mmCIF file of C-alpha atoms and ligand atoms in Angstrom:
data_model
loop_
_atom_site.group_PDB
_atom_site.id
_atom_site.type_symbol
_atom_site.label_atom_id
_atom_site.label_comp_id
_atom_site.label_asym_id
_atom_site.label_seq_id
_atom_site.Cartn_x
_atom_site.Cartn_y
_atom_site.Cartn_z
ATOM 1 C CA UNK N 1487 88.832 72.529 141.821
ATOM 2 C CA UNK N 1488 88.163 72.772 138.091
ATOM 3 C CA UNK N 1489 84.706 71.757 136.837
ATOM 4 C CA UNK N 1490 83.906 71.300 133.172
ATOM 5 C CA UNK N 1491 80.164 71.693 132.650
ATOM 6 C CA UNK N 1492 78.359 70.328 129.615
ATOM 7 C CA UNK N 1493 75.089 71.996 128.607
ATOM 8 C CA UNK N 1494 73.225 71.970 125.331
ATOM 9 C CA UNK N 1495 69.459 72.041 125.744
ATOM 10 C CA UNK N 1496 66.989 74.517 127.232
ATOM 11 C CA UNK N 1497 66.306 72.803 130.572
ATOM 12 C CA UNK N 1498 70.057 72.499 131.162
ATOM 13 C CA UNK N 1499 70.594 76.238 130.746
ATOM 14 C CA UNK N 1500 67.939 76.853 133.390
ATOM 15 C CA UNK N 1501 69.542 74.404 135.825
ATOM 16 C CA UNK N 1502 73.119 75.519 135.081
ATOM 17 C CA UNK N 1503 72.249 79.174 135.706
ATOM 18 C CA UNK N 1504 71.837 78.545 139.439
ATOM 19 C CA UNK N 1505 74.962 76.439 139.850
ATOM 20 C CA UNK N 1506 77.126 78.827 137.800
ATOM 21 C CA UNK N 1507 75.962 81.695 140.032
ATOM 22 C CA UNK N 1508 77.011 79.675 143.089
ATOM 23 C CA UNK N 1509 80.387 78.705 141.583
ATOM 24 C CA UNK N 1510 81.142 82.355 140.790
ATOM 25 C CA UNK N 1511 80.886 83.116 144.546
ATOM 26 C CA UNK N 1512 83.381 80.384 145.522
ATOM 27 C CA UNK N 1513 87.093 80.948 145.799
ATOM 28 C CA UNK N 1514 89.223 78.213 144.311
ATOM 29 C CA UNK N 1515 86.461 76.771 142.107
ATOM 30 C CA UNK N 1516 86.767 77.289 138.365
ATOM 31 C CA UNK N 1517 84.054 76.432 135.833
ATOM 32 C CA UNK N 1518 84.638 75.841 132.126
ATOM 33 C CA UNK N 1519 81.347 75.772 130.225
ATOM 34 C CA UNK N 1520 80.904 73.731 127.056
ATOM 35 C CA UNK N 1521 77.710 74.336 125.025
ATOM 36 C CA UNK N 1522 77.202 71.411 122.687
ATOM 37 C CA UNK N 1523 74.908 73.487 120.463
ATOM 38 C CA UNK N 1524 72.090 70.935 120.676
ATOM 39 C CA UNK N 1525 69.652 73.863 120.994
ATOM 40 C CA UNK N 1526 70.678 76.804 118.866
ATOM 41 C CA UNK N 1527 67.784 79.150 117.994
ATOM 42 C CA UNK N 1528 68.194 82.454 119.857
ATOM 43 C CA UNK N 1529 64.965 81.843 121.796
ATOM 44 C CA UNK N 1530 66.007 78.278 122.684
ATOM 45 C CA UNK N 1531 69.533 79.163 123.794
ATOM 46 C CA UNK N 1532 70.979 82.696 123.780
ATOM 47 C CA UNK N 1533 68.020 84.247 125.608
ATOM 48 C CA UNK N 1534 68.759 82.109 128.693
ATOM 49 C CA UNK N 1535 72.425 83.122 128.771
ATOM 50 C CA UNK N 1536 71.504 86.817 128.548
ATOM 51 C CA UNK N 1537 68.519 86.865 130.926
ATOM 52 C CA UNK N 1538 69.930 84.507 133.526
ATOM 53 C CA UNK N 1539 73.485 85.868 133.264
ATOM 54 C CA UNK N 1540 75.009 82.476 132.612
ATOM 55 C CA UNK N 1541 78.712 82.953 131.799
ATOM 56 C CA UNK N 1542 79.452 82.840 128.076
ATOM 57 C CA UNK N 1543 80.431 79.279 127.138
ATOM 58 C CA UNK N 1544 84.163 78.777 126.648
ATOM 59 C CA UNK N 1545 83.368 76.355 123.810
ATOM 60 C CA UNK N 1546 80.346 76.049 121.501
ATOM 61 C CA UNK N 1547 80.365 72.856 119.473
ATOM 62 C CA UNK N 1548 77.372 73.706 117.244
ATOM 63 C CA UNK N 1549 76.312 70.062 116.992
ATOM 64 C CA UNK N 1550 72.565 69.709 116.403
ATOM 65 C CA UNK N 1551 69.751 68.523 114.145
ATOM 66 C CA UNK N 1552 71.206 65.018 113.750
ATOM 67 C CA UNK N 1553 70.007 61.507 114.588
ATOM 68 C CA UNK N 1554 70.723 60.258 118.095
ATOM 69 C CA UNK N 1555 73.852 58.284 117.162
ATOM 70 C CA UNK N 1556 75.426 60.996 115.037
ATOM 71 C CA UNK N 1557 74.611 63.732 117.553
ATOM 72 C CA UNK N 1558 75.906 61.833 120.570
ATOM 73 C CA UNK N 1559 78.963 60.501 118.727
ATOM 74 C CA UNK N 1560 80.074 63.840 117.336
ATOM 75 C CA UNK N 1561 79.585 65.500 120.706
ATOM 76 C CA UNK N 1562 81.738 62.821 122.376
ATOM 77 C CA UNK N 1563 84.496 63.339 119.854
ATOM 78 C CA UNK N 1564 84.642 67.104 120.430
ATOM 79 C CA UNK N 1565 84.198 66.908 124.202
ATOM 80 C CA UNK N 1566 87.080 64.432 124.417
ATOM 81 C CA UNK N 1567 89.422 66.951 122.736
ATOM 82 C CA UNK N 1568 88.367 69.670 125.185
ATOM 83 C CA UNK N 1569 88.828 67.372 128.178
ATOM 84 C CA UNK N 1570 92.357 66.531 127.049
ATOM 85 C CA UNK N 1571 93.181 70.234 126.813
ATOM 86 C CA UNK N 1572 91.387 71.483 129.934
ATOM 87 C CA UNK N 1573 92.151 68.530 132.255
ATOM 88 C CA UNK N 1574 89.292 69.262 134.693
ATOM 89 C CA UNK N 1575 88.900 67.563 138.081
ATOM 90 C CA UNK N 1576 85.205 67.019 137.375
ATOM 91 C CA UNK N 1577 82.874 66.728 134.427
ATOM 92 C CA UNK N 1578 79.402 67.912 135.391
ATOM 93 C CA UNK N 1579 76.249 67.075 133.461
ATOM 94 C CA UNK N 1580 72.534 67.748 133.960
ATOM 95 C CA UNK N 1581 69.443 65.703 133.229
ATOM 96 C CA UNK N 1582 68.940 63.263 130.397
ATOM 97 C CA UNK N 1583 69.613 64.720 126.980
ATOM 98 C CA UNK N 1584 72.027 63.486 124.325
ATOM 99 C CA UNK N 1585 74.454 66.190 125.503
ATOM 100 C CA UNK N 1586 74.359 64.655 129.013
ATOM 101 C CA UNK N 1587 75.276 61.168 127.856
ATOM 102 C CA UNK N 1588 77.934 62.364 125.412
ATOM 103 C CA UNK N 1589 79.699 64.348 128.148
ATOM 104 C CA UNK N 1590 79.569 61.598 130.739
ATOM 105 C CA UNK N 1591 80.859 58.913 128.354
ATOM 106 C CA UNK N 1592 83.701 61.030 126.998
ATOM 107 C CA UNK N 1593 84.905 61.912 130.509
ATOM 108 C CA UNK N 1594 84.590 58.459 132.027
ATOM 109 C CA UNK N 1595 86.743 56.903 129.336
ATOM 110 C CA UNK N 1596 89.471 59.423 130.179
ATOM 111 C CA UNK N 1597 89.137 58.561 133.898
ATOM 112 C CA UNK N 1598 87.767 62.002 134.713
ATOM 113 C CA UNK N 1599 85.260 62.004 137.577
ATOM 114 C CA UNK N 1600 81.639 62.546 136.554
ATOM 115 C CA UNK N 1601 78.975 64.356 138.588
ATOM 116 C CA UNK N 1602 75.366 63.911 137.435
ATOM 117 C CA UNK N 1603 72.781 66.452 138.568
ATOM 118 C CA UNK N 1604 69.193 65.132 138.411
ATOM 119 C CA UNK N 1605 70.267 61.523 138.826
ATOM 120 C CA UNK N 1606 68.078 58.549 139.715
ATOM 121 C CA UNK N 1607 64.951 59.547 137.825
ATOM 122 C CA UNK N 1608 63.138 56.826 135.949
ATOM 123 C CA UNK N 1609 60.065 56.658 133.726
ATOM 124 C CA UNK N 1610 60.510 52.885 133.223
ATOM 125 C CA UNK N 1611 59.893 53.463 129.525
ATOM 126 C CA UNK N 1612 62.973 52.339 127.613
ATOM 127 C CA UNK N 1613 61.538 53.710 124.365
ATOM 128 C CA UNK N 1614 62.223 57.244 125.624
ATOM 129 C CA UNK N 1615 65.673 58.430 124.531
ATOM 130 C CA UNK N 1616 65.875 60.288 127.867
ATOM 131 C CA UNK N 1617 65.438 57.049 129.856
ATOM 132 C CA UNK N 1618 68.378 55.466 128.032
ATOM 133 C CA UNK N 1619 70.490 58.597 128.515
ATOM 134 C CA UNK N 1620 69.789 58.863 132.235
ATOM 135 C CA UNK N 1621 70.307 55.176 133.058
ATOM 136 C CA UNK N 1622 73.650 55.078 131.262
ATOM 137 C CA UNK N 1623 74.808 58.410 132.695
ATOM 138 C CA UNK N 1624 73.898 57.339 136.224
ATOM 139 C CA UNK N 1625 75.793 54.081 135.856
ATOM 140 C CA UNK N 1626 79.109 55.780 135.046
ATOM 141 C CA UNK N 1627 78.802 58.763 137.400
ATOM 142 C CA UNK N 1628 80.919 59.156 140.520
ATOM 143 C CA UNK N 1629 78.440 61.413 142.282
ATOM 144 C CA UNK N 1630 74.724 60.988 141.657
ATOM 145 C CA UNK N 1631 72.965 64.163 142.781
ATOM 146 C CA UNK N 1632 69.352 63.063 143.267
ATOM 147 C CA UNK N 1633 66.530 65.590 143.455
ATOM 148 C CA UNK N 1634 64.067 63.446 145.439
ATOM 149 C CA UNK N 1635 63.827 60.491 147.815
ATOM 150 C CA UNK N 1636 62.072 58.612 144.997
ATOM 151 C CA UNK N 1637 65.231 58.960 142.884
ATOM 152 C CA UNK N 1638 67.313 57.516 145.745
ATOM 153 C CA UNK N 1639 64.851 54.622 146.064
ATOM 154 C CA UNK N 1640 65.046 53.934 142.313
ATOM 155 C CA UNK N 1641 68.833 53.658 142.516
ATOM 156 C CA UNK N 1642 68.702 51.410 145.569
ATOM 157 C CA UNK N 1643 66.402 49.036 143.688
ATOM 158 C CA UNK N 1644 68.943 48.964 140.849
ATOM 159 C CA UNK N 1645 71.673 47.895 143.298
ATOM 160 C CA UNK N 1646 73.563 51.151 143.658
ATOM 161 C CA UNK N 1647 74.509 50.166 147.218
ATOM 162 C CA UNK N 1648 76.973 47.774 145.560
ATOM 163 C CA UNK N 1649 78.332 50.335 143.117
ATOM 164 C CA UNK N 1650 81.226 52.601 143.992
ATOM 165 C CA UNK N 1651 79.530 55.981 143.691
ATOM 166 C CA UNK N 1652 78.189 58.644 146.047
ATOM 167 C CA UNK N 1653 74.392 58.879 145.947
ATOM 168 C CA UNK N 1654 72.983 61.975 147.664
ATOM 169 C CA UNK N 1655 69.599 63.669 147.864
ATOM 170 C CA UNK N 1656 70.324 67.373 147.496
ATOM 171 C CA UNK N 1657 66.894 68.618 146.347
ATOM 172 C CA UNK N 1658 65.963 69.948 142.934
ATOM 173 C CA UNK N 1659 68.158 72.594 141.369
ATOM 174 C CA UNK N 1660 65.191 73.825 139.297
ATOM 175 C CA UNK N 1661 63.666 75.010 142.549
ATOM 176 C CA UNK N 1662 66.735 77.237 143.118
ATOM 177 C CA UNK N 1663 66.168 78.743 139.670
ATOM 178 C CA UNK N 1664 62.427 79.144 140.170
ATOM 179 C CA UNK N 1665 62.983 81.040 143.441
ATOM 180 C CA UNK N 1666 65.796 83.307 142.254
ATOM 181 C CA UNK N 1667 64.803 84.037 138.663
ATOM 182 C CA UNK N 1668 61.073 83.777 139.451
ATOM 183 C CA UNK N 1669 61.428 86.982 141.466
ATOM 184 C CA UNK N 1670 62.624 88.741 138.287
ATOM 185 C CA UNK N 1671 59.824 87.468 136.055
ATOM 186 C CA UNK N 1672 58.966 89.561 132.968
ATOM 187 C CA UNK N 1673 55.287 90.447 132.572
ATOM 188 C CA UNK N 1674 55.560 92.092 129.147
ATOM 189 C CA UNK N 1675 54.735 88.760 127.508
ATOM 190 C CA UNK N 1676 51.254 88.923 129.070
ATOM 191 C CA UNK N 1677 50.195 91.946 127.016
ATOM 192 C CA UNK N 1678 49.459 89.749 124.003
ATOM 193 C CA UNK N 1679 47.887 86.898 125.968
ATOM 194 C CA UNK N 1680 44.134 86.481 126.632
ATOM 195 C CA UNK N 1681 43.072 86.285 130.305
ATOM 196 C CA UNK N 1682 42.262 83.129 132.262
ATOM 197 C CA UNK N 1683 44.365 81.017 129.941
ATOM 198 C CA UNK N 1684 45.735 77.513 130.275
ATOM 199 C CA UNK N 1685 49.485 77.329 129.603
ATOM 200 C CA UNK N 1686 50.564 74.363 127.495
ATOM 201 C CA UNK N 1687 53.778 72.904 126.146
ATOM 202 C CA UNK N 1688 54.220 69.846 123.912
ATOM 203 C CA UNK N 1689 57.600 68.690 122.653
ATOM 204 C CA UNK N 1690 58.328 65.168 123.908
ATOM 205 C CA UNK N 1691 59.315 62.807 121.033
ATOM 206 C CA UNK N 1692 56.847 60.142 122.191
ATOM 207 C CA UNK N 1693 54.004 62.644 121.517
ATOM 208 C CA UNK N 1694 55.283 64.564 118.513
ATOM 209 C CA UNK N 1695 56.586 61.572 116.578
ATOM 210 C CA UNK N 1696 53.352 59.577 116.854
ATOM 211 C CA UNK N 1697 50.857 61.088 114.437
ATOM 212 C CA UNK N 1698 47.841 59.722 116.344
ATOM 213 C CA UNK N 1699 49.071 61.200 119.619
ATOM 214 C CA UNK N 1700 49.879 64.525 117.980
ATOM 215 C CA UNK N 1701 46.386 64.709 116.461
ATOM 216 C CA UNK N 1702 44.660 63.663 119.701
ATOM 217 C CA UNK N 1703 46.530 66.339 121.648
ATOM 218 C CA UNK N 1704 45.765 69.193 119.264
ATOM 219 C CA UNK N 1705 42.118 68.142 118.771
ATOM 220 C CA UNK N 1706 41.708 68.173 122.569
ATOM 221 C CA UNK N 1707 43.501 71.520 122.950
ATOM 222 C CA UNK N 1708 41.149 73.002 120.342
ATOM 223 C CA UNK N 1709 38.106 71.815 122.372
ATOM 224 C CA UNK N 1710 39.539 73.157 125.639
ATOM 225 C CA UNK N 1711 40.293 76.459 123.877
ATOM 226 C CA UNK N 1712 36.520 76.965 123.414
ATOM 227 C CA UNK N 1713 36.169 77.160 127.246
ATOM 228 C CA UNK N 1714 39.523 78.649 128.311
ATOM 229 C CA UNK N 1715 42.115 80.156 125.967
ATOM 230 C CA UNK N 1716 45.012 77.747 125.468
ATOM 231 C CA UNK N 1717 48.436 79.402 125.089
ATOM 232 C CA UNK N 1718 51.340 77.338 123.755
ATOM 233 C CA UNK N 1719 54.951 78.478 123.207
ATOM 234 C CA UNK N 1720 55.753 76.214 120.287
ATOM 235 C CA UNK N 1721 58.914 74.072 120.486
ATOM 236 C CA UNK N 1722 60.702 73.817 117.085
ATOM 237 C CA UNK N 1723 60.335 70.016 117.104
ATOM 238 C CA UNK N 1724 56.540 70.309 117.427
ATOM 239 C CA UNK N 1725 56.374 73.114 114.887
ATOM 240 C CA UNK N 1726 58.132 70.955 112.290
ATOM 241 C CA UNK N 1727 55.926 67.931 112.919
ATOM 242 C CA UNK N 1728 52.647 69.882 112.836
ATOM 243 C CA UNK N 1729 53.742 71.177 109.430
ATOM 244 C CA UNK N 1730 54.854 67.766 108.150
ATOM 245 C CA UNK N 1731 51.538 66.144 109.119
ATOM 246 C CA UNK N 1732 49.357 69.105 108.134
ATOM 247 C CA UNK N 1733 47.847 69.379 111.620
ATOM 248 C CA UNK N 1734 46.203 72.772 112.153
ATOM 249 C CA UNK N 1735 45.024 74.327 115.415
ATOM 250 C CA UNK N 1736 42.964 77.262 116.711
ATOM 251 C CA UNK N 1737 44.882 77.717 119.969
ATOM 252 C CA UNK N 1738 47.052 80.735 120.761
ATOM 253 C CA UNK N 1739 50.531 79.762 119.512
ATOM 254 C CA UNK N 1740 53.520 81.898 120.438
ATOM 255 C CA UNK N 1741 57.242 81.567 119.827
ATOM 256 C CA UNK N 1742 59.337 79.936 122.596
ATOM 257 C CA UNK N 1743 59.973 82.494 125.335
ATOM 258 C CA UNK N 1744 62.808 83.171 127.788
ATOM 259 C CA UNK N 1745 62.667 81.822 131.325
ATOM 260 C CA UNK N 1746 61.558 85.114 132.898
ATOM 261 C CA UNK N 1747 58.599 85.305 130.516
ATOM 262 C CA UNK N 1748 57.867 81.629 131.081
ATOM 263 C CA UNK N 1749 57.640 82.129 134.822
ATOM 264 C CA UNK N 1750 55.199 85.001 134.257
ATOM 265 C CA UNK N 1751 53.137 82.802 131.988
ATOM 266 C CA UNK N 1752 53.003 80.069 134.640
ATOM 267 C CA UNK N 1753 52.214 82.425 137.529
ATOM 268 C CA UNK N 1754 49.313 84.034 135.673
ATOM 269 C CA UNK N 1755 47.826 80.869 134.188
ATOM 270 C CA UNK N 1756 44.723 78.979 135.305
ATOM 271 C CA UNK N 1757 46.466 75.602 134.965
ATOM 272 C CA UNK N 1758 49.250 73.900 133.032
ATOM 273 C CA UNK N 1759 48.965 71.123 130.449
ATOM 274 C CA UNK N 1760 52.364 69.743 129.461
ATOM 275 C CA UNK N 1761 54.617 66.844 128.565
ATOM 276 C CA UNK N 1762 57.697 68.718 129.824
ATOM 277 C CA UNK N 1763 59.609 67.406 132.805
ATOM 278 C CA UNK N 1764 60.612 70.870 134.007
ATOM 279 C CA UNK N 1765 57.185 72.402 133.620
ATOM 280 C CA UNK N 1766 55.489 69.706 135.706
ATOM 281 C CA UNK N 1767 57.578 70.856 138.668
ATOM 282 C CA UNK N 1768 57.370 74.574 137.910
ATOM 283 C CA UNK N 1769 53.578 74.329 137.872
ATOM 284 C CA UNK N 1770 53.857 72.990 141.438
ATOM 285 C CA UNK N 1771 56.405 75.642 142.533
ATOM 286 C CA UNK N 1772 53.967 78.345 141.440
ATOM 287 C CA UNK N 1773 50.906 76.505 142.828
ATOM 288 C CA UNK N 1774 49.193 75.634 139.565
ATOM 289 C CA UNK N 1775 47.434 72.395 138.770
ATOM 290 C CA UNK N 1776 49.297 70.220 136.264
ATOM 291 C CA UNK N 1777 47.923 67.867 133.624
ATOM 292 C CA UNK N 1778 50.660 65.698 132.127
ATOM 293 C CA UNK N 1779 50.220 64.375 128.600
ATOM 294 C CA UNK N 1780 52.019 61.101 129.245
ATOM 295 C CA UNK N 1781 51.192 57.709 130.692
ATOM 296 C CA UNK N 1782 54.116 57.810 133.113
ATOM 297 C CA UNK N 1783 56.260 60.459 134.763
ATOM 298 C CA UNK N 1784 59.575 60.694 136.573
ATOM 299 C CA UNK N 1785 57.996 63.201 138.986
ATOM 300 C CA UNK N 1786 55.677 60.779 140.770
ATOM 301 C CA UNK N 1787 55.578 62.873 143.983
ATOM 302 C CA UNK N 1788 53.361 65.385 142.192
ATOM 303 C CA UNK N 1789 50.863 62.680 141.311
ATOM 304 C CA UNK N 1790 50.893 61.365 144.896
ATOM 305 C CA UNK N 1791 50.295 64.914 146.180
ATOM 306 C CA UNK N 1792 47.264 65.166 143.864
ATOM 307 C CA UNK N 1793 48.628 68.320 142.201
ATOM 308 C CA UNK N 1794 49.275 66.712 138.836
ATOM 309 C CA UNK N 1795 47.610 63.891 136.929
ATOM 310 C CA UNK N 1796 48.686 61.717 134.046
ATOM 311 C CA UNK N 1797 46.574 61.641 130.918
ATOM 312 C CA UNK N 1798 47.057 58.788 128.473
ATOM 313 C CA UNK N 1799 47.022 60.554 125.137
ATOM 314 C CA UNK N 1800 45.841 57.476 123.211
ATOM 315 C CA UNK N 1801 43.229 56.122 125.643
ATOM 316 C CA UNK N 1802 41.899 59.066 127.687
ATOM 317 C CA UNK N 1803 39.610 61.892 126.647
ATOM 318 C CA UNK N 1804 42.025 64.747 127.366
ATOM 319 C CA UNK N 1805 39.524 67.617 127.112
ATOM 320 C CA UNK N 1806 36.907 65.942 129.343
ATOM 321 C CA UNK N 1807 39.468 65.285 132.090
ATOM 322 C CA UNK N 1808 40.893 68.806 132.022
ATOM 323 C CA UNK N 1809 37.499 70.532 131.998
ATOM 324 C CA UNK N 1810 36.174 68.214 134.721
ATOM 325 C CA UNK N 1811 39.072 68.798 137.127
ATOM 326 C CA UNK N 1812 40.273 72.300 136.399
ATOM 327 C CA UNK N 1813 38.660 73.916 139.462
ATOM 328 C CA UNK N 1814 39.715 71.233 141.959
ATOM 329 C CA UNK N 1815 41.094 72.570 145.266
ATOM 330 C CA UNK N 1816 44.677 71.344 145.736
ATOM 331 C CA UNK N 1817 47.275 71.373 148.500
ATOM 332 C CA UNK N 1818 50.653 72.770 147.422
ATOM 333 C CA UNK N 1819 52.111 73.049 150.925
ATOM 334 C CA UNK N 1820 54.511 70.060 150.896
ATOM 335 C CA UNK N 1821 58.210 70.900 150.364
ATOM 336 C CA UNK N 1822 58.774 68.095 147.873
ATOM 337 C CA UNK N 1823 61.854 69.395 146.093
ATOM 338 C CA UNK N 1824 64.099 70.659 148.897
ATOM 339 C CA UNK N 1825 64.602 74.193 150.168
ATOM 340 C CA UNK N 1826 66.021 76.010 147.154
ATOM 341 C CA UNK N 1827 69.680 75.659 148.179
ATOM 342 C CA UNK N 1828 70.576 72.704 146.008
ATOM 343 C CA UNK N 1829 73.400 74.570 144.223
ATOM 344 C CA UNK N 1830 75.220 75.285 147.481
ATOM 345 C CA UNK N 1831 74.996 71.641 148.497
ATOM 346 C CA UNK N 1832 76.326 70.419 145.150
ATOM 347 C CA UNK N 1833 79.500 72.492 145.569
ATOM 348 C CA UNK N 1834 79.963 71.337 149.176
ATOM 349 C CA UNK N 1835 79.697 67.654 148.228
ATOM 350 C CA UNK N 1836 82.060 68.054 145.268
ATOM 351 C CA UNK N 1837 84.646 69.797 147.434
ATOM 352 C CA UNK N 1838 84.370 67.077 150.098
ATOM 353 C CA UNK N 1839 84.936 64.292 147.562
ATOM 354 C CA UNK N 1840 87.568 66.093 145.448
HETATM 355 C C1 UD1 I 974 65.787 67.625 123.658
HETATM 356 C C2 UD1 I 974 65.958 66.443 124.636
HETATM 357 C C3 UD1 I 974 64.730 66.339 125.523
HETATM 358 C C4 UD1 I 974 64.446 67.675 126.201
HETATM 359 C C5 UD1 I 974 64.340 68.760 125.168
HETATM 360 C C6 UD1 I 974 64.167 70.090 125.865
HETATM 361 C C7 UD1 I 974 67.274 64.545 123.768
HETATM 362 C C8 UD1 I 974 67.211 63.161 123.263
HETATM 363 N N1 UD1 I 974 66.088 65.179 123.926
HETATM 364 O O1 UD1 I 974 64.705 67.319 122.805
HETATM 365 O O2 UD1 I 974 64.964 65.387 126.527
HETATM 366 O O3 UD1 I 974 63.222 67.580 126.894
HETATM 367 O O4 UD1 I 974 65.547 68.811 124.376
HETATM 368 O O5 UD1 I 974 63.592 71.027 125.042
HETATM 369 O O6 UD1 I 974 68.343 65.049 124.025
HETATM 370 N N2 UD1 I 974 65.510 72.513 116.901
HETATM 371 C C9 UD1 I 974 65.523 73.754 116.329
HETATM 372 N N3 UD1 I 974 66.027 74.784 117.047
HETATM 373 C C10 UD1 I 974 66.540 74.611 118.305
HETATM 374 C C11 UD1 I 974 66.495 73.346 118.872
HETATM 375 C C12 UD1 I 974 65.987 72.303 118.165
HETATM 376 O O7 UD1 I 974 65.087 73.930 115.192
HETATM 377 O O8 UD1 I 974 67.023 75.585 118.897
HETATM 378 C C13 UD1 I 974 65.015 71.366 116.137
HETATM 379 C C14 UD1 I 974 66.166 70.415 115.791
HETATM 380 O O9 UD1 I 974 66.794 70.780 114.614
HETATM 381 C C15 UD1 I 974 65.455 69.085 115.673
HETATM 382 C C16 UD1 I 974 64.307 69.228 116.652
HETATM 383 O O10 UD1 I 974 64.131 70.600 116.916
HETATM 384 O O11 UD1 I 974 64.950 68.901 114.397
HETATM 385 C C17 UD1 I 974 64.565 68.467 117.918
HETATM 386 O O12 UD1 I 974 65.751 68.881 118.564
HETATM 387 P P1 UD1 I 974 66.610 67.857 119.472
HETATM 388 O O13 UD1 I 974 67.705 68.600 120.136
HETATM 389 O O14 UD1 I 974 66.960 66.667 118.664
HETATM 390 O O15 UD1 I 974 65.601 67.334 120.545
HETATM 391 P P2 UD1 I 974 64.488 68.030 121.416
HETATM 392 O O16 UD1 I 974 63.156 67.588 120.949
HETATM 393 O O17 UD1 I 974 64.743 69.493 121.511
HETATM 394 N N1 UDP I 975 60.682 76.990 128.967
HETATM 395 C C1 UDP I 975 61.008 78.307 128.616
HETATM 396 N N2 UDP I 975 60.411 78.836 127.501
HETATM 397 C C2 UDP I 975 59.527 78.151 126.741
HETATM 398 C C3 UDP I 975 59.202 76.821 127.123
HETATM 399 C C4 UDP I 975 59.827 76.264 128.230
HETATM 400 O O1 UDP I 975 61.796 78.945 129.295
HETATM 401 O O2 UDP I 975 59.036 78.688 125.755
HETATM 402 C C5 UDP I 975 61.335 76.411 130.148
HETATM 403 C C6 UDP I 975 60.409 75.727 131.131
HETATM 404 O O3 UDP I 975 59.836 76.661 131.997
HETATM 405 C C7 UDP I 975 61.347 74.771 131.830
HETATM 406 C C8 UDP I 975 62.322 74.396 130.751
HETATM 407 O O4 UDP I 975 62.177 75.365 129.722
HETATM 408 O O5 UDP I 975 62.075 75.391 132.851
HETATM 409 C C9 UDP I 975 61.988 73.010 130.331
HETATM 410 O O6 UDP I 975 62.328 72.799 129.068
HETATM 411 P P1 UDP I 975 61.614 71.728 128.159
HETATM 412 O O7 UDP I 975 60.173 71.662 128.456
HETATM 413 O O8 UDP I 975 62.051 72.077 126.799
HETATM 414 O O9 UDP I 975 62.376 70.375 128.586
HETATM 415 P P2 UDP I 975 62.167 69.238 129.664
HETATM 416 O O10 UDP I 975 62.073 69.853 131.010
HETATM 417 O O11 UDP I 975 60.951 68.468 129.285
HETATM 418 O O12 UDP I 975 63.387 68.392 129.487
#
């Protein structure tokens, strides 16, 4: 079985690391990795390949820093050429980025089977580019690997029982990565970090591209920083927009870090404030309270479990909510995201269907 994997953005490297490790153990399964180049700074890309021992991509398309149409279109064009040369049995994509949609579309039009890992998630906000990417990718996938029962339910409501595709709940592959790579976490990053800090990330377009939201977030982080140090590895998108809008901040900004450092930062934090999809779950894996800077989330199980709460960046007083709830006692005992063997199950299902 030959699988052609498309990855291009940071969360995909973290997910792909676990599956590539599993594939390497299997006889008769070959993986060809295509890096679209969507993320390209060393600390947004290369560091994950080195630290997590992801095989070197067979192709790097170096397509980035473009509008959605140009980025997706150019990726499709290049991926199509590779598919015609490599003739894989499967095209495998992760999540909801432009790289995901480009890969799935290019393959489907060549009648190559598509497997989508992290299928079925919905925010019900069609203004998010990720929502468009994931709905369209799901619709043309042959196997929809869902991380949660909620994802299965979402697809059932959309009529997937009448669509010829396999829909399976195999747990969350990020949990595999958190367990395996979490055990290797790198504490050196902590030497420059103040104690008792709150770990924060902000990069989602809906927050960074709305000047009022961006200002509200950084004003609130500055207030929280007076009580607990706020540490934020700064995503290049956010960095650019803070500069463009002249927004300054007192919080402890650091460069983006590798996954092993990130896990250390999560494990040693007091709580996590984020708009990242991945980090909402990682906070839970490492038993930290999450505050999500969005008015909806795909990871609703965390809200139901009381371990994460949504904060509306335009309407809510972010700092008051965080400081009010930061010492709440929470229950992290539920196994919401499977048992950490999602990668193994993905291979089994693909071999069964092949
Ligand atoms: C993308 C995904 C988002 C995901 C995020 C993970 C889409 C539509 N969005 O958003 O779902 O949560 O990745 O981090 O696919 N940049 C650099 N260096 C880099 C990477 C990006 O300077 O290594 C700059 C780009 O030039 C661009 C900006 O950051 O100006 C945004 O990059 P882009 O890939 O368009 O989207 P992300 O915000 O990273
Ligand atoms: N991450 C990292 N270094 C950083 C910031 C994030 O390794 O400096 C990891 C984070 O732990 C998570 C993944 O990157 O596993 C998520 O990426 P991001 O927040 O960019 O995207 P999202 O999950 O929102 O799509």
